Coordinates of C-alpha atoms in Angstrom, one line a residue:
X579 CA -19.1 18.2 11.3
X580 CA -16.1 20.4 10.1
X581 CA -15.9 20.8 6.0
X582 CA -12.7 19.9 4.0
X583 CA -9.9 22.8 4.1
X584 CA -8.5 23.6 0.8
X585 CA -4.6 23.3 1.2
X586 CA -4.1 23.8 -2.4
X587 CA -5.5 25.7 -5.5
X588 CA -4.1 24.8 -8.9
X589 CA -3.4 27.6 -11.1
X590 CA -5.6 28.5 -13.6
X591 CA -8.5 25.8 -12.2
X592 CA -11.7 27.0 -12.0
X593 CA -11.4 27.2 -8.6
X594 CA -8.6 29.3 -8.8
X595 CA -11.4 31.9 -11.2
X596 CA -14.2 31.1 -8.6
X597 CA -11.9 32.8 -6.0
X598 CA -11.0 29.9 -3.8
X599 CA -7.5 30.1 -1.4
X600 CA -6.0 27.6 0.8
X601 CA -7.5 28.2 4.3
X602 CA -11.2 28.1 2.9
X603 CA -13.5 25.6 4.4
X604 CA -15.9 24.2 2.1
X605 CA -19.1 23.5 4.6
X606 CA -21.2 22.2 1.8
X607 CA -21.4 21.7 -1.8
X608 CA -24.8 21.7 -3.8
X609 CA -26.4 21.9 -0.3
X610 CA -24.9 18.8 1.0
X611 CA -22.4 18.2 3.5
X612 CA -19.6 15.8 1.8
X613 CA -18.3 13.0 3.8
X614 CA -15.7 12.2 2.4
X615 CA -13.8 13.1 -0.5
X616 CA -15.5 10.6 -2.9
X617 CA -18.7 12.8 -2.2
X618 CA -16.8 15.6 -2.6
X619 CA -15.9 14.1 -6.5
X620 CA -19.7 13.4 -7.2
X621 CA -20.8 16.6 -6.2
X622 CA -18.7 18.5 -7.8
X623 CA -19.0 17.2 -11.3
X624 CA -21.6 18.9 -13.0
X625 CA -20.7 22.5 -15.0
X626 CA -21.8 25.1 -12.0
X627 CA -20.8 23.4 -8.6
X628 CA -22.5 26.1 -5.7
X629 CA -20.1 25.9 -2.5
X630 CA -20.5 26.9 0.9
X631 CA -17.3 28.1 1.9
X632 CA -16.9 29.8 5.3
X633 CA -13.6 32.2 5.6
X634 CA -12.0 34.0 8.5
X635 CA -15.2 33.8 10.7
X636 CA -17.4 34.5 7.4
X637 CA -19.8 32.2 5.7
X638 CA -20.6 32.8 1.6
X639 CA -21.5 31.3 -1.6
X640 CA -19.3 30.7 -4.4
X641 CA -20.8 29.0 -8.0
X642 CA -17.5 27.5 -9.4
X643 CA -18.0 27.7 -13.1
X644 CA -16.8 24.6 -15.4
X645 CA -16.6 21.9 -17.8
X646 CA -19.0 19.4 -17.0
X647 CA -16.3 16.7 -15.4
X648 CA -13.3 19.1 -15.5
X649 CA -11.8 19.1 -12.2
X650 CA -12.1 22.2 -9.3
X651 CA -8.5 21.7 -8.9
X652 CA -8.7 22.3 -5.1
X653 CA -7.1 19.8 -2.8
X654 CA -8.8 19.0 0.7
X655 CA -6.7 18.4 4.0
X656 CA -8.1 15.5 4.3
X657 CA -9.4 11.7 2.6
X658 CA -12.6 11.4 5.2
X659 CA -14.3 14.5 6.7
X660 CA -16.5 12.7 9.5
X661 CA -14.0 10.8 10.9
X662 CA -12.1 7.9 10.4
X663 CA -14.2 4.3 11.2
X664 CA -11.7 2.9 13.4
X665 CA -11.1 -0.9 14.2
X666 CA -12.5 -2.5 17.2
X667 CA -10.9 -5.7 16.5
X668 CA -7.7 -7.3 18.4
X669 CA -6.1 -9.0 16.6
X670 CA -2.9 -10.8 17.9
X671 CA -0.6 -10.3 14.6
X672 CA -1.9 -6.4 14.2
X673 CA 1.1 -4.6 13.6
X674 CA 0.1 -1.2 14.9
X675 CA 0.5 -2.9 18.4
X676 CA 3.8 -3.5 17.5
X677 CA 5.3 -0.4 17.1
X678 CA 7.2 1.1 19.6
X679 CA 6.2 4.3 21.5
X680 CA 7.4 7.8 20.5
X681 CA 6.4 8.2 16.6
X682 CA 3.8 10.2 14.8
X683 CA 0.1 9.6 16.1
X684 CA -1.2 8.3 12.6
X685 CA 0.7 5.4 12.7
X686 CA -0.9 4.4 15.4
X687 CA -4.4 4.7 14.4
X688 CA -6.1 1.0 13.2
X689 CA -9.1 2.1 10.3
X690 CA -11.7 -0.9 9.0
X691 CA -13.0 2.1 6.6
X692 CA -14.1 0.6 3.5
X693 CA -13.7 3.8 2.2
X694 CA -10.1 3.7 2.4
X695 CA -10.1 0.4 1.7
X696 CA -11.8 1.5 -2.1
X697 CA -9.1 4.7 -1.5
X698 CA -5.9 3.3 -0.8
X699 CA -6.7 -0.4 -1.3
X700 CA -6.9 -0.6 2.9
X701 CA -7.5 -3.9 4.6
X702 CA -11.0 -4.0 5.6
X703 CA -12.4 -6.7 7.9
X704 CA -16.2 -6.0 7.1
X705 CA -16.9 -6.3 11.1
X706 CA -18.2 -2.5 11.1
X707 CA -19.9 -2.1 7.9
X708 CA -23.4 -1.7 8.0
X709 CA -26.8 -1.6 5.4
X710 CA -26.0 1.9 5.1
X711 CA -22.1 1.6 4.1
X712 CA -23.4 -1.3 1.6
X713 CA -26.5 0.4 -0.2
X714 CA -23.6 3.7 -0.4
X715 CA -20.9 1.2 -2.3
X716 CA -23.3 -0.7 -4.4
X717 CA -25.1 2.9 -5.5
X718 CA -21.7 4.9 -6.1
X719 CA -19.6 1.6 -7.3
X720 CA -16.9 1.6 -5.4
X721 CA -14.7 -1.0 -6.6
X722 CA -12.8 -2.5 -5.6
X723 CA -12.6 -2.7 -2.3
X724 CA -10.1 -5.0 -0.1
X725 CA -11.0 -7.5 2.7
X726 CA -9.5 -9.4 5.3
X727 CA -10.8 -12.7 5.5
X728 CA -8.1 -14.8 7.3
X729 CA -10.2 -17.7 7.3
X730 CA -13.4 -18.7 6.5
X731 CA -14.2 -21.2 9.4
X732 CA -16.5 -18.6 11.7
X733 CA -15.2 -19.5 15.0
X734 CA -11.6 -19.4 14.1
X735 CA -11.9 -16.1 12.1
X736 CA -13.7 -14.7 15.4
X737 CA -10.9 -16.2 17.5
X738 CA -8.0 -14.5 15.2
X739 CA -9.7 -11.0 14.8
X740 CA -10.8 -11.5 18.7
X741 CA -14.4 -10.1 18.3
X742 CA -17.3 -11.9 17.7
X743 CA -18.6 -10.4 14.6
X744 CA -15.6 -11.5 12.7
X745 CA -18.1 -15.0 12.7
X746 CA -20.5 -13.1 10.5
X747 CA -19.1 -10.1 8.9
X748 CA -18.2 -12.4 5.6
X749 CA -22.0 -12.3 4.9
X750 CA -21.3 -8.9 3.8
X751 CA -18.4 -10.5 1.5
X752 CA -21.0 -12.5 -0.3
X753 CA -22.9 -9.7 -0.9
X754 CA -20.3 -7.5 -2.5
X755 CA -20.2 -10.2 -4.7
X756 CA -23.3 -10.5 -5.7
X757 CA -23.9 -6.9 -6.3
X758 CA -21.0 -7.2 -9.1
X759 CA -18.3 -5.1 -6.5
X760 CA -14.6 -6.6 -7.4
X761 CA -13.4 -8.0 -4.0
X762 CA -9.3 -8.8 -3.7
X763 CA -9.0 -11.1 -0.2
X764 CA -6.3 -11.3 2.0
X765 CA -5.1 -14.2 4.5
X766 CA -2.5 -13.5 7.5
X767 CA -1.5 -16.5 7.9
X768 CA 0.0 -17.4 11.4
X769 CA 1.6 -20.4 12.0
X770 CA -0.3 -22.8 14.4
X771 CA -3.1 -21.0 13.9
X772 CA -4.7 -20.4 10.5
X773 CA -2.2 -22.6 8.8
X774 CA -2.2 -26.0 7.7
X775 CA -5.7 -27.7 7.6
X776 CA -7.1 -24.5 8.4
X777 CA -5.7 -22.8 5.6
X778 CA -6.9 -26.0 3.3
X779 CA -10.1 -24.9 5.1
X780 CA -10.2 -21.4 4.5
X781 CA -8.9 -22.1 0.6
X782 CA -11.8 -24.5 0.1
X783 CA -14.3 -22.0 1.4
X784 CA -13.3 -19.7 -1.2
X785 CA -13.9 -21.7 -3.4
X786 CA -17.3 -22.6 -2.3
X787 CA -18.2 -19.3 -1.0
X788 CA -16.3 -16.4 -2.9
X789 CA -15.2 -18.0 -5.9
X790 CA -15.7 -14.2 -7.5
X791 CA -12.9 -12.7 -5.6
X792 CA -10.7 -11.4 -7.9
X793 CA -7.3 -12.4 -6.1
X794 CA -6.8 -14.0 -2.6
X795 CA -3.2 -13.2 -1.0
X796 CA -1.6 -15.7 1.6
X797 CA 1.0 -13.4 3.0
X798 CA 2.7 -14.1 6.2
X799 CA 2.5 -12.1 9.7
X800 CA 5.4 -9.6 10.4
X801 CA 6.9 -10.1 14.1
X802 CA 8.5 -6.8 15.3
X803 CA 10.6 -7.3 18.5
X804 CA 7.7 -5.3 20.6
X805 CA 5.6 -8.5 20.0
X806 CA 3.3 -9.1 23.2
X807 CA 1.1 -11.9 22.1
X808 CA 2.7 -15.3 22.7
X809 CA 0.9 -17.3 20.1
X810 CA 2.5 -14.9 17.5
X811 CA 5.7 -16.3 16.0
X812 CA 8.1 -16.7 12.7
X813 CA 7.8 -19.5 10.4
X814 CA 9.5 -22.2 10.3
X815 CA 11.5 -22.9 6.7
X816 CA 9.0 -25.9 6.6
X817 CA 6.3 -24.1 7.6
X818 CA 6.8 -21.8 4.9
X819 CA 7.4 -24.6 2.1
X820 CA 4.0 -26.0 3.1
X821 CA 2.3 -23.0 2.5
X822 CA 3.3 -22.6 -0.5
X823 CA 3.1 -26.7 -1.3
X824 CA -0.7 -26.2 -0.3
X825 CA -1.4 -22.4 -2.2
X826 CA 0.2 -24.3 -5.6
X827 CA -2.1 -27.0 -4.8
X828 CA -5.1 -25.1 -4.7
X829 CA -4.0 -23.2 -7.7
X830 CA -4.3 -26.1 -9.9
X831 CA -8.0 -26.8 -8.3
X832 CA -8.9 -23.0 -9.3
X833 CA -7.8 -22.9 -12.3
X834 CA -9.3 -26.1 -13.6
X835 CA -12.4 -25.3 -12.0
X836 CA -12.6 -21.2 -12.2
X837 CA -10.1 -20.6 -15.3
X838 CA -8.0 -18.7 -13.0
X839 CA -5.5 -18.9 -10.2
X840 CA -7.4 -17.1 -7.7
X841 CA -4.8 -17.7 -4.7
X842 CA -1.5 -16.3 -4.7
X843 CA 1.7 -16.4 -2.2
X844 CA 3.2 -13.8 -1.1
X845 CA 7.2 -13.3 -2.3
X846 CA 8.1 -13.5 1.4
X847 CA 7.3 -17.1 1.5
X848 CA 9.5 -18.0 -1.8
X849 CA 12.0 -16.7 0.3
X850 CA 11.9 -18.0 3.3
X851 CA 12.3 -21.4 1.8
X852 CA 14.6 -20.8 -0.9
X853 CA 12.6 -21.2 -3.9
X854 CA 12.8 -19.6 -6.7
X855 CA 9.4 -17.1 -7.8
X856 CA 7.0 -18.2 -10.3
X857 CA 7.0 -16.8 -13.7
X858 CA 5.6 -13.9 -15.2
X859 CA 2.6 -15.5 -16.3
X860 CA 2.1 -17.5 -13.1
X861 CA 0.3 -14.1 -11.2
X862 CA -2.0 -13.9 -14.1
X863 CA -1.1 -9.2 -14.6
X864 CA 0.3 -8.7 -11.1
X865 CA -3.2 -7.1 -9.9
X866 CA -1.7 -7.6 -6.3
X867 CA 2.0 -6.9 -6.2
X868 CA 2.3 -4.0 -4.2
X869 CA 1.1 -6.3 -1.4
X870 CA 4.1 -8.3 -1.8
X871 CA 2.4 -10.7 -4.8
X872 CA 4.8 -11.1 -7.8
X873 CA 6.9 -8.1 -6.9
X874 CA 9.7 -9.6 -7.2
X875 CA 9.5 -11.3 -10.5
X876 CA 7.5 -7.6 -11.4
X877 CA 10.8 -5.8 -10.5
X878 CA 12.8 -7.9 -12.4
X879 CA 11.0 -7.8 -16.0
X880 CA 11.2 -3.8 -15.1
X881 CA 15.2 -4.0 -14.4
X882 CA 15.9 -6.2 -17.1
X883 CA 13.7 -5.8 -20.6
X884 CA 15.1 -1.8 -21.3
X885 CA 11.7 -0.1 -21.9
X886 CA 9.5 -2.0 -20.0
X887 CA 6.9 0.4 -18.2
X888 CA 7.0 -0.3 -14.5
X889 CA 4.1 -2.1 -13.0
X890 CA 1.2 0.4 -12.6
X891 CA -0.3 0.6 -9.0
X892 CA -3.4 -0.6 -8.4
X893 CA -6.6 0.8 -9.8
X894 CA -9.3 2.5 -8.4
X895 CA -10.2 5.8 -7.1
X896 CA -7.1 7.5 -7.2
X897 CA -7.8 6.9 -11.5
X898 CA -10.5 9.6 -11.9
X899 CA -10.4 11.8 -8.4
X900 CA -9.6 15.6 -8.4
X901 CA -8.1 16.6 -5.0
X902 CA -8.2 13.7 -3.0
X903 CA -4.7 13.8 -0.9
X904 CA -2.2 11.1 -0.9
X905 CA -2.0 9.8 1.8
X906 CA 0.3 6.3 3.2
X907 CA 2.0 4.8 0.6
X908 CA 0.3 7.0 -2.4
X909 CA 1.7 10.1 -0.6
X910 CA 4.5 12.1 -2.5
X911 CA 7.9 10.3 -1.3
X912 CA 10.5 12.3 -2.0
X913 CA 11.5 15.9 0.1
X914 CA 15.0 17.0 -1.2
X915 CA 15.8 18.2 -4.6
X916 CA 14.4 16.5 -7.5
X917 CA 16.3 15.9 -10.8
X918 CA 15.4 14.3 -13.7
X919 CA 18.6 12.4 -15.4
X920 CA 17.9 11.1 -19.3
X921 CA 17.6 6.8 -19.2
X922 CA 17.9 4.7 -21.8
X923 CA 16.2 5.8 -24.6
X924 CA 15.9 8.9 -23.4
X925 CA 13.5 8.3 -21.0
X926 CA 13.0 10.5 -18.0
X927 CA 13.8 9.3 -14.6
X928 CA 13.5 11.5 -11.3
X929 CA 16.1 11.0 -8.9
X930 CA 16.1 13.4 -5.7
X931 CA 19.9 14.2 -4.8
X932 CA 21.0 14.8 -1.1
X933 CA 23.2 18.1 0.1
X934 CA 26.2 16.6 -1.8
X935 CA 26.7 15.0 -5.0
X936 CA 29.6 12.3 -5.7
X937 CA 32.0 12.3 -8.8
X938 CA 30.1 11.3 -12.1
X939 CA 32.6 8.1 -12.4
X940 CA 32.0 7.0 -8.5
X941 CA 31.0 3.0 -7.4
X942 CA 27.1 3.4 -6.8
X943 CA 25.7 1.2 -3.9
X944 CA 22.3 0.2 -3.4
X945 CA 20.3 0.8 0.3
X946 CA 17.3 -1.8 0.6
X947 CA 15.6 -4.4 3.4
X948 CA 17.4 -7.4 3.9
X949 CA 14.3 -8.9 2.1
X950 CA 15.2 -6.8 -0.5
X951 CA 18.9 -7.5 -1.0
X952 CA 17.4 -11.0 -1.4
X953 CA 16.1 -9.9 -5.2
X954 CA 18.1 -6.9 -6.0
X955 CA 21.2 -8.5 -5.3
X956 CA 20.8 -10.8 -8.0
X957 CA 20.1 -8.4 -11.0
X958 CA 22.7 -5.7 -9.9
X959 CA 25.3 -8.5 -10.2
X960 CA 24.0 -9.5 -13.5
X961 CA 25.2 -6.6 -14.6
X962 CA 28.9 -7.6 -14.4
X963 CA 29.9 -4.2 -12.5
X964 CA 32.2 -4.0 -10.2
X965 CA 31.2 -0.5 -9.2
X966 CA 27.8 -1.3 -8.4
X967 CA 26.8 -3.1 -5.3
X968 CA 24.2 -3.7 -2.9
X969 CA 24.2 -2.7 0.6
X970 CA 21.7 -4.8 2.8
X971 CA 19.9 -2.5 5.3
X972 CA 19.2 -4.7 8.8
X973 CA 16.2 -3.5 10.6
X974 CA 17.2 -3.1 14.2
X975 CA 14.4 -0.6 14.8
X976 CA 12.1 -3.3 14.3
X977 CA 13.7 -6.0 15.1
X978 CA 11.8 -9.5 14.8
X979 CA 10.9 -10.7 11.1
X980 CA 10.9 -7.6 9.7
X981 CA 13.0 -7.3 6.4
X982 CA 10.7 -4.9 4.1
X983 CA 12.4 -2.3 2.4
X984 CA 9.0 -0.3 2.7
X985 CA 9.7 -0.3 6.9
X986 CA 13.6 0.6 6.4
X987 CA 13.7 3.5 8.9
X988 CA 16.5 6.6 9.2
X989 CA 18.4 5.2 12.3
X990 CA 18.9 2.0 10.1
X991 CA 19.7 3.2 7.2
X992 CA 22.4 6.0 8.7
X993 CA 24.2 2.7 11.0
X994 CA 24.4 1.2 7.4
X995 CA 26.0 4.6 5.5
X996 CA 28.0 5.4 8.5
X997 CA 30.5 2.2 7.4
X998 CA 30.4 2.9 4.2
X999 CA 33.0 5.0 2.0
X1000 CA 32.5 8.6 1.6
X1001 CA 32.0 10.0 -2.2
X1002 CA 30.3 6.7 -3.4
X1003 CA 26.9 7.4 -4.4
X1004 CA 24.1 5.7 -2.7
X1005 CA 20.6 4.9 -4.2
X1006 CA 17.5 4.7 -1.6
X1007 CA 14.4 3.7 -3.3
X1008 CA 11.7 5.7 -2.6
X1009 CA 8.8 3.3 -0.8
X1010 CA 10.6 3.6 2.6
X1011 CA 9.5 7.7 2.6
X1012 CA 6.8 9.9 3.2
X1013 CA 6.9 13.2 2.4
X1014 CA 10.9 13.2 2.7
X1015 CA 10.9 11.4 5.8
X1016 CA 11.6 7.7 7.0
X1017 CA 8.6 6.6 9.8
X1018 CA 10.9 7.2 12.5
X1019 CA 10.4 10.5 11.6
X1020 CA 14.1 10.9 10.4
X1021 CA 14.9 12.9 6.8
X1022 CA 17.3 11.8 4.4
X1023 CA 19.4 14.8 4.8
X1024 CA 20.0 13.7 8.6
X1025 CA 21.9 10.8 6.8
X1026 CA 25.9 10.4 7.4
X1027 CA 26.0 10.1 2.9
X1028 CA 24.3 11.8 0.9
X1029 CA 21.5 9.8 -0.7
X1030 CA 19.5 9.9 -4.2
X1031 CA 15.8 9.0 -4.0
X1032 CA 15.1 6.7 -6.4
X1033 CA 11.1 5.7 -7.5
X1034 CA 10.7 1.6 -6.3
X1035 CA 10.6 -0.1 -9.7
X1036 CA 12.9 -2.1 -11.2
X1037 CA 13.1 0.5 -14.4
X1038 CA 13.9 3.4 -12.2
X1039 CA 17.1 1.6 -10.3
X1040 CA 18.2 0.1 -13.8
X1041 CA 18.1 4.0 -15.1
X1042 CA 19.9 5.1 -11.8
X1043 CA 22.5 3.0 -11.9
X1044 CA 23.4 3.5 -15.7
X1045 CA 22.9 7.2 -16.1
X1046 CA 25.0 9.8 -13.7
X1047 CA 23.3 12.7 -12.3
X1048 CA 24.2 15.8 -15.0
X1049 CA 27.1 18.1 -13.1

């Protein structure tokens, strides 16, 4: 097994003292081989950290010198060093088999790691964990962790994940549980299949079952137009009301029994049948939002109460881990320029500005999903402006269901600029980027209008569209 590469060295770390450069492969630290980057943490916490570090066809000893807990301050090329446990499920909604051909390889690679499931807060259907994977996360707490369950009926949650061990792998659920490991659940629903009494089913068996998850989302399957699987398909608008009729339903049975809501909808499904979102208090501190759980109603407290802190991501590693790169969604988004423009109050607000920057006084438009437009749309008008707009974003790339502003793409969004007026400026929040670039690979200074990269919170957009870029 190959070590971690050090891409980075901060200066002044004590790996920067100890002699460390990008390049250097770490084969071992304390004697051990890390497997990952959470072994990596462990190993190196203590005050002399001895690493194996082989350079330019070379192999030698370094004894990094430290702070007991004070980070090396080297960053590794990679999350997992033994390979990513991939998925050897099939299941008929998976959107990585929806994805037309051409783009980068990751985005085509399906994990079930439960380390990147305690990493990135990753989707893990249990079906390839093992005694080995268990004994590791109960020893080195690593929590919490995220899991697919879909439904709790055996031969149904076999039949949707289209392996057999999806009948048994929620044994391993149960004991997460009991070993005190926090445990958020996840159901894609699909209509026809895991809906209705099945879903009643499924919500029931929490409650029987896993009544220590610490939130179950009901989220509904995304349908690109490279769909295969002929059982897949949109909701209905009734469809849609009934799940949420049935989640609210089971809400009031949680939290008379359990003290707590338990089960949440997704903001999709408010949509879809033209409800209005729950309040504030309703998802019980937003532990789930950034899988589409209160977002909404999250973004909206940020854009509206002036110094509201935006909705922190969810916990976990990425709290306490030196080096560990960011990869997915926690990866850096922006790749032009950064500036920082004063907000009210004075606080900060990064904005990154494209090749050209319009007049301080010009109209200001908003890029987002047509999901999006949906919530935004609402609080931009609020602000009685009529230089401030939204401009709704249609996902043609896609196709299908597909409305996210997270899966906006650069052909999209430059068909949207291209009919829109030059010297306007033009907001794109940051969550459809990685590294500068949308996932069909374009960057936002391929754009027809230059664009400023704006952080996806409600606080950030409110700062953006009152304060003007300094000139």
């Amino acid at each position: 097994m190959a070590g971690p590469q050090i891409v980075a060295v901060a200066s002044g770390s004590p790996a920067e003292r100890a002699g460390l450069r990008p390049g250097d492969e770490v084969a071992a630290i304390a004697g051990e081989a890390p497997r990952d980057v959470i072994r990596w943490q462990l190993l190196s916490d203590g005050a002399e950290v001895p690493l194996e570090v082989r350079r330019g066809g070379g192999r030698f000893t370094v004894v990094v010198a430290k702070q007991e807990g004070e980070p090396l301050g080297a960053e590794v090329d990679s999350a997992v060093f033994d390979g990513v446990q991939t998925c050897d499920n099939h299941c008929e909604f998976c959107f990585v088999h929806q994805m037309p051909r051409g783009m980068r390889r990751s985005l085509y690679l399906k994990d079930d790691d439960y380390r990147l499931s305690f990493l990135y807060g990753n989707f893990t259907t249990l079906t390839r964990f093992t005694e080995l994977d268990y004994e590791r996360v109960v020893t080195e707490r690593l929590s919490p962790l995220y899991v697919s369950i879909h439904s709790t009926d055996p031969d149904v949650r076999a039949a949707i994940l289209q392996n057999r061990r999806g009948a048994v792998s929620l044994r391993w659920l149960r004991l997460l549980l009991d070993a005190g490991i926090e445990v958020h659940g996840q159901v894609v629903v699909c209509p026809g299949v895991n809906d209705g009494d099945v879903l009643a089913d499924t919500l029931a068996g929490v409650l029987d079952r896993f009544p220590e998850l610490r939130t179950l989302c009901v989220v509904p399957l995304g349908l690109s137009r490279f769909n295969r699987q002929p059982r897949m398909r949109r909701h209905t608008r009734a469809e849609a009301a009934a799940v949420v009729d049935l989640v609210e339903g089971w809400q009031a049975v949680f939290l008379r029994l359990l003290g707590r809501r338990l089960a949440f909808v997704a903001d999709e499904y408010y949509l879809m049948c033209g409800r209005s979102f729950p309040a504030a208090e309703h998802y019980e501190g937003f532990d789930m939002h950034e899988d589409g759980i209160g977002m909404a109603r999250a973004f909206e407290i940020e854009f509206s109460e002036v110094g509201h802190a935006p909705t922190p991501p969810r916990p976990g590693f990425f709290a306490w881990v030196d080096g560990a790169p960011a990869d997915g969604y926690r990866a850096p988004r922006q790749g032009s320029p950064a500036e920082v423009v004063a907000g009210p109050g004075g606080s900060p607000v990064q904005v990154s500005l494209g090749p050209r920057r319009a007049g301080r006084t010009a109209p200001v438009a908003v890029l987002t999903g047509t999901l999006g437009a949906a919530v935004v749309s609402p609080l931009v008008e609020s602000l009685g402006r009529s230089d401030a707009r939204v401009v709704p974003v249609e996902n043609r790339f896609f196709g299908g269901n597909i409305g996210v502003t997270g899966l906006m793409v650069g052909e999209d969004a430059a068909r949207a600029l291209a009919g829109e007026p030059e010297g306007h400026r033009y907001l794109l929040p940051d969550v459809c980027l990685s590294r500068g670039r949308f996932l069909d690979g374009m960057t936002t200074q391929e754009l027809p209008r230059p664009v400023e990269v704006v952080a996806t919170h409600g606080r950030a957009l409110r700062q953006a569209l009152d304060q003007r870029p300094s000139g």
